[in-house]
mmCIF file with all atom_site columns, C-alpha atoms in Angstrom:
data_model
loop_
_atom_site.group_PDB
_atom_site.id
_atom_site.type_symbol
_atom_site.label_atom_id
_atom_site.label_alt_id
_atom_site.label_comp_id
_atom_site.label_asym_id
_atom_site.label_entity_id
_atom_site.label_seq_id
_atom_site.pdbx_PDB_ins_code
_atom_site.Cartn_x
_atom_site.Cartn_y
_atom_site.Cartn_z
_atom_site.occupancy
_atom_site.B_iso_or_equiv
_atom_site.pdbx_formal_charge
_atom_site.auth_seq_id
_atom_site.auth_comp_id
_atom_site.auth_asym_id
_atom_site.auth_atom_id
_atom_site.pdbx_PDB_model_num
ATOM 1  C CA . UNK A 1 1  ? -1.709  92.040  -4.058  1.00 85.00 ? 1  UNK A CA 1
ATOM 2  C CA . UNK A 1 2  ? 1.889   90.853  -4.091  1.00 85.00 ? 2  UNK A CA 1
ATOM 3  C CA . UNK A 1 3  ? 0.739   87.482  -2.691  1.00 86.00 ? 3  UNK A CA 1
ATOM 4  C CA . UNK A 1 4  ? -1.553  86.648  -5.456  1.00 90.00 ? 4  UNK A CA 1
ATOM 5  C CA . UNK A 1 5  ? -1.265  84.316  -8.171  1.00 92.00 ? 5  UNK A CA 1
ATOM 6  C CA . UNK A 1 6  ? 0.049   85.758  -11.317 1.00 94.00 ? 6  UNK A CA 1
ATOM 7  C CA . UNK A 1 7  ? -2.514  85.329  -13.052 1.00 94.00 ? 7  UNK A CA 1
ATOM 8  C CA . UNK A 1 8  ? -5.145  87.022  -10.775 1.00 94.00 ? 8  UNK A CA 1
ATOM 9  C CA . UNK A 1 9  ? -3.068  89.975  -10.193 1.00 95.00 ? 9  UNK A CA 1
ATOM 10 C CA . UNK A 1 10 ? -2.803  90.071  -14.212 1.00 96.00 ? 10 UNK A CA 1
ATOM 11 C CA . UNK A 1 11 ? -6.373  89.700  -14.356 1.00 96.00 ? 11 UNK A CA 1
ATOM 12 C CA . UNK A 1 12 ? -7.106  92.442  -11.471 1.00 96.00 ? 12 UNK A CA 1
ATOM 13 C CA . UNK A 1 13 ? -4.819  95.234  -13.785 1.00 96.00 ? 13 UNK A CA 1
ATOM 14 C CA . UNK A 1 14 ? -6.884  94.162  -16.626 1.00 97.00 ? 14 UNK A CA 1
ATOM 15 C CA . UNK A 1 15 ? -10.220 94.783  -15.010 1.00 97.00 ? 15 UNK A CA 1
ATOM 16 C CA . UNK A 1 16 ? -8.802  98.007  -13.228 1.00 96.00 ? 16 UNK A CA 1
ATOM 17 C CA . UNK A 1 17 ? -9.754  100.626 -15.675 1.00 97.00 ? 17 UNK A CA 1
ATOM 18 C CA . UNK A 1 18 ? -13.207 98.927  -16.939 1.00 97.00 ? 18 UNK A CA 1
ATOM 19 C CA . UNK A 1 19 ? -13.553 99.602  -12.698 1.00 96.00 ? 19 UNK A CA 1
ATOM 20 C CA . UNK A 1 20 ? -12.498 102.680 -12.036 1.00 94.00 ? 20 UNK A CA 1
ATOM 21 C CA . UNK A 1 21 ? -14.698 103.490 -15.109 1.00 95.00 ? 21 UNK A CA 1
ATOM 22 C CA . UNK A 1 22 ? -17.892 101.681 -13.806 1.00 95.00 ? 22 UNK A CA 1
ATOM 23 C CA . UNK A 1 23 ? -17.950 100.527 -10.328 1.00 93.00 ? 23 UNK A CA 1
ATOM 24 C CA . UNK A 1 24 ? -21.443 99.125  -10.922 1.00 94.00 ? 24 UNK A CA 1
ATOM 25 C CA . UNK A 1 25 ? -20.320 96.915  -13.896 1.00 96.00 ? 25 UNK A CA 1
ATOM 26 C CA . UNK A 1 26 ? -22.615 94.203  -13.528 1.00 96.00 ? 26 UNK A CA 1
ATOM 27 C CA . UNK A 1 27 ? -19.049 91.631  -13.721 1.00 95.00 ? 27 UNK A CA 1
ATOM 28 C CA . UNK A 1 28 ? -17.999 92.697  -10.370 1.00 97.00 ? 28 UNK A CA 1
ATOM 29 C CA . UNK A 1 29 ? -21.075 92.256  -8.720  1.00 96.00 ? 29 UNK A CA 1
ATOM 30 C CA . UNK A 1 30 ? -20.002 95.427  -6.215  1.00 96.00 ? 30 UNK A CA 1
ATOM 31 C CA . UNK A 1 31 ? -22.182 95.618  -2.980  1.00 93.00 ? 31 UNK A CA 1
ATOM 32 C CA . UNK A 1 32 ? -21.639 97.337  0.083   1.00 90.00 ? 32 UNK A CA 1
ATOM 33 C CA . UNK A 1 33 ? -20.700 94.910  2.910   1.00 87.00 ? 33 UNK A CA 1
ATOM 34 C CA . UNK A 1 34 ? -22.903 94.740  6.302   1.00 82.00 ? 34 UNK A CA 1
ATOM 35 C CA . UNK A 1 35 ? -21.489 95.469  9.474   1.00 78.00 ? 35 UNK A CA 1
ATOM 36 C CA . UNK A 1 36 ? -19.407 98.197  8.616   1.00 72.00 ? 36 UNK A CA 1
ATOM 37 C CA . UNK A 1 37 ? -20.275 101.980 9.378   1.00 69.00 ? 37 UNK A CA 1
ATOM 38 C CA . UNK A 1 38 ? -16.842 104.175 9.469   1.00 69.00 ? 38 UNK A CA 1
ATOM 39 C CA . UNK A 1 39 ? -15.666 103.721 6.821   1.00 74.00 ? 39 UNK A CA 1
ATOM 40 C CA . UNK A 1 40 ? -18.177 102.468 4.423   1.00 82.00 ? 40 UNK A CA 1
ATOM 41 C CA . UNK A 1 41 ? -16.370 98.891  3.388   1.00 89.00 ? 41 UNK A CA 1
ATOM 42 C CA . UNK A 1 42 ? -17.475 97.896  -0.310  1.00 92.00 ? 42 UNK A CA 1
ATOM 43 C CA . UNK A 1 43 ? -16.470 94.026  -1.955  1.00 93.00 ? 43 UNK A CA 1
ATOM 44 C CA . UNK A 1 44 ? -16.496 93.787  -5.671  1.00 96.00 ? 44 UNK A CA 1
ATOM 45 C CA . UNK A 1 45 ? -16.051 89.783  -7.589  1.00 95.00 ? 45 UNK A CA 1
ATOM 46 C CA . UNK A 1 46 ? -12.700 89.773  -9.692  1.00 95.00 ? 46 UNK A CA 1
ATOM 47 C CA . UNK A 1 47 ? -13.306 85.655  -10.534 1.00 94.00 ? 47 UNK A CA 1
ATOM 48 C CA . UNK A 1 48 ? -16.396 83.791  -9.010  1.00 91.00 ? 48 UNK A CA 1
ATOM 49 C CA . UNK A 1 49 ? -13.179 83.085  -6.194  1.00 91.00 ? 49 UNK A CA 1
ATOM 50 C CA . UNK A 1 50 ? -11.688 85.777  -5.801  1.00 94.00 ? 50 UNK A CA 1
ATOM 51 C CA . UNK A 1 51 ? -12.568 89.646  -4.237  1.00 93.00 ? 51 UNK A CA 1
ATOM 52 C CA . UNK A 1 52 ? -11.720 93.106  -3.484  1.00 95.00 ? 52 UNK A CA 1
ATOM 53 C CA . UNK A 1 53 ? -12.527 95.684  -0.797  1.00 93.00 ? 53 UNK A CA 1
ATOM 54 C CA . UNK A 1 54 ? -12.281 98.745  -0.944  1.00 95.00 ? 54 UNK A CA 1
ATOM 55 C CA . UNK A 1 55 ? -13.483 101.825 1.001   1.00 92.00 ? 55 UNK A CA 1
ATOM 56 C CA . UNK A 1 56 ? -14.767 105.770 -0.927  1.00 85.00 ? 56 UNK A CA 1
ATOM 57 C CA . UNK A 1 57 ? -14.380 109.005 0.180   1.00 81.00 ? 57 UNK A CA 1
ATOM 58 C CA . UNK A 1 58 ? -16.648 112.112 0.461   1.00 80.00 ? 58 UNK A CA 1
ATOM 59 C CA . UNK A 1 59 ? -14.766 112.852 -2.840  1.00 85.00 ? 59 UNK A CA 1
ATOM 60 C CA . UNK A 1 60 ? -15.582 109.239 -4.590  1.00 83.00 ? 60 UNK A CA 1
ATOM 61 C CA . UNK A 1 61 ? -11.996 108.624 -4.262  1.00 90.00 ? 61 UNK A CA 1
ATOM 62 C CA . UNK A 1 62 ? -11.525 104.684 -4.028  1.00 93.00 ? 62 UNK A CA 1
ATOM 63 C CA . UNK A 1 63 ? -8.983  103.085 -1.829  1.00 93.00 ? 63 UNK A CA 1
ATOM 64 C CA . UNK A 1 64 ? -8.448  99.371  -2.056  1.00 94.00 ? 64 UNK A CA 1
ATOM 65 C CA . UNK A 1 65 ? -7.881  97.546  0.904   1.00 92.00 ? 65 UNK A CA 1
ATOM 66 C CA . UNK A 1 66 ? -7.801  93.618  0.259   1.00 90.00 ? 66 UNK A CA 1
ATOM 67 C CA . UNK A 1 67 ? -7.403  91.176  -2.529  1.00 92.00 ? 67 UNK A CA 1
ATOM 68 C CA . UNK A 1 68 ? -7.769  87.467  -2.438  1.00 89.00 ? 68 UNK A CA 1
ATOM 69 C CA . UNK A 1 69 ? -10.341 84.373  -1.735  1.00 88.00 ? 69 UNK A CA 1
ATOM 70 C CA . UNK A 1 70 ? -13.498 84.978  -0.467  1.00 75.00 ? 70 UNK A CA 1
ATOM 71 C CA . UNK A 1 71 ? -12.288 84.315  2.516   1.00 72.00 ? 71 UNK A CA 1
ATOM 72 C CA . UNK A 1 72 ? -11.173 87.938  2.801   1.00 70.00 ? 72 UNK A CA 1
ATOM 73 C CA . UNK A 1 73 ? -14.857 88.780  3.477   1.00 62.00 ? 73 UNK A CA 1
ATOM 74 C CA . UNK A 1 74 ? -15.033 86.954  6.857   1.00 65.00 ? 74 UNK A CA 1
ATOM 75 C CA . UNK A 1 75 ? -12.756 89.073  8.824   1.00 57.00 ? 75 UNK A CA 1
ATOM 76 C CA . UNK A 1 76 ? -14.033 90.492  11.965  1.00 52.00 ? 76 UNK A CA 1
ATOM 77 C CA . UNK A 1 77 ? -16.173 93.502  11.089  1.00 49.00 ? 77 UNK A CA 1
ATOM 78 C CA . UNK A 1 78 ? -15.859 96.793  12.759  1.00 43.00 ? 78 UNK A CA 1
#
């Protein structure tokens, strides 16, 4: 997060609570990703360029785990 542009981590704490209202807000576009089992890895759009992962709980507690290009997504999967 700290290595974003301003302006995308401004735009990521803007979008946060519409999020953690709505995961399945059709703007982020929020689909599990393939290939990983333990834990369940999710990706969600912030910009047409830029995404976020982020794994739930049993308790539908979100944890965010990366932020940045879509490159982010093509890191080896476990």
């Amino acid at each position: 997060f700290a290595m974003l542009p301003d302006n995308m981590a401004e735009l990521f704490e803007k979008k946060l609570p519409l999020f953690l209202k709505d995961i399945s807000h059709p703007s982020f576009r929020t689909k599990k990703m393939e290939g990983f089992r333990n834990p369940s890895i999710w990706e969600a759009s912030l910009t047409m360029n830029y995404r976020f992962t982020f794994e739930m709980d049993e308790k539908g507690k979100i944890i965010f785990r990366n932020i940045g290009t879509h490159a982010i997504l093509e890191r080896k999967k476990v």
